[in-house]
């Protein structure tokens, strides 16, 4: 049985007949029926269509590593370098996230002499805004659609989010804009 494939490439129609392998109406650059991804036009997609129903769990993020606010800075930096993390969630004595440690900012503080290895984390923690009606929390959990995660990044003006358990008791992972970009490239 003959199968025909119709592909639209720019303003040309490429008709491929599987039994004769002939190309009609094709540009010289696509004689073999293939073009580079960079030169192939992509249809206009609505925002978020690139994720095709994927959720945070599909990012396959490594488990988060959280530290208590009274831990020494040396422990945090050692953990960050071992795991190649740029942000580390910081928890209070009730194990609730109060902020994060920006590893790049700490590195520059060390270079300027403004941070010591035995400093407590709470001295260098970037604190989260307290949830209120003007600054409500956005809950990110494993089944949060990636479209919502991207929207959170855009609205909050941040490059990362803490993924929490369904009951908001545990920090499970840290998702970044880079994770979304890698996911889209990997998924094709």
Steps between C-alpha positions, in 0.01 A plus 500: 500500500635838401527760771534866428635756738433866463731744671479873482840665492486878485293574189585182312315174513711193519328186385675179583386176345635207698521260206686724253685735738439800277488855619289759326501876556799484731775750561854383422584501872242231574571250221523219752167590657656626824593842627679622810288574805640852494366568150172313524216741574301423813133583530393766746413317818298633790705567815574179689429269203866404498446306824213287362336426835820432693519565875782585742554131574593447132805727543668216696662743742756386756378504860533834676762544767375731776696639791393644836546873547749447784739285291846639423566647158781249443250210508273675249779577256637147520153358426441747216827417326458124543153509344566788257209706638480878462225542762449313824169519689535612862257371765404636841489291818149378402637379164311762300680673211592856596724582206795382299874534483629642171833321455633745238427797726676328792805437283527871421456582872795271578714676241417836660558366851135558602433134588672248724491122490349478849223758437148372557285457190229736627749787466528439124153362421284674241164486674171426330230762523246405763179373340221755505216615280740730313773232475327160497705181487490298183501131583719296265462122546582194286176522298523874425486545119820640350298783346417617854865467605610716207228753584626506861855575381375784281269656760728461802808618313703210636701224340413216737214349697479261792300188417314387810302193598123505450439589864770772493703322769823420314716669240547233234703677232617832361383574144669765286434670167792299368320178592205608283730582207678165528165320516376667180825420315499140625138446405550654157 
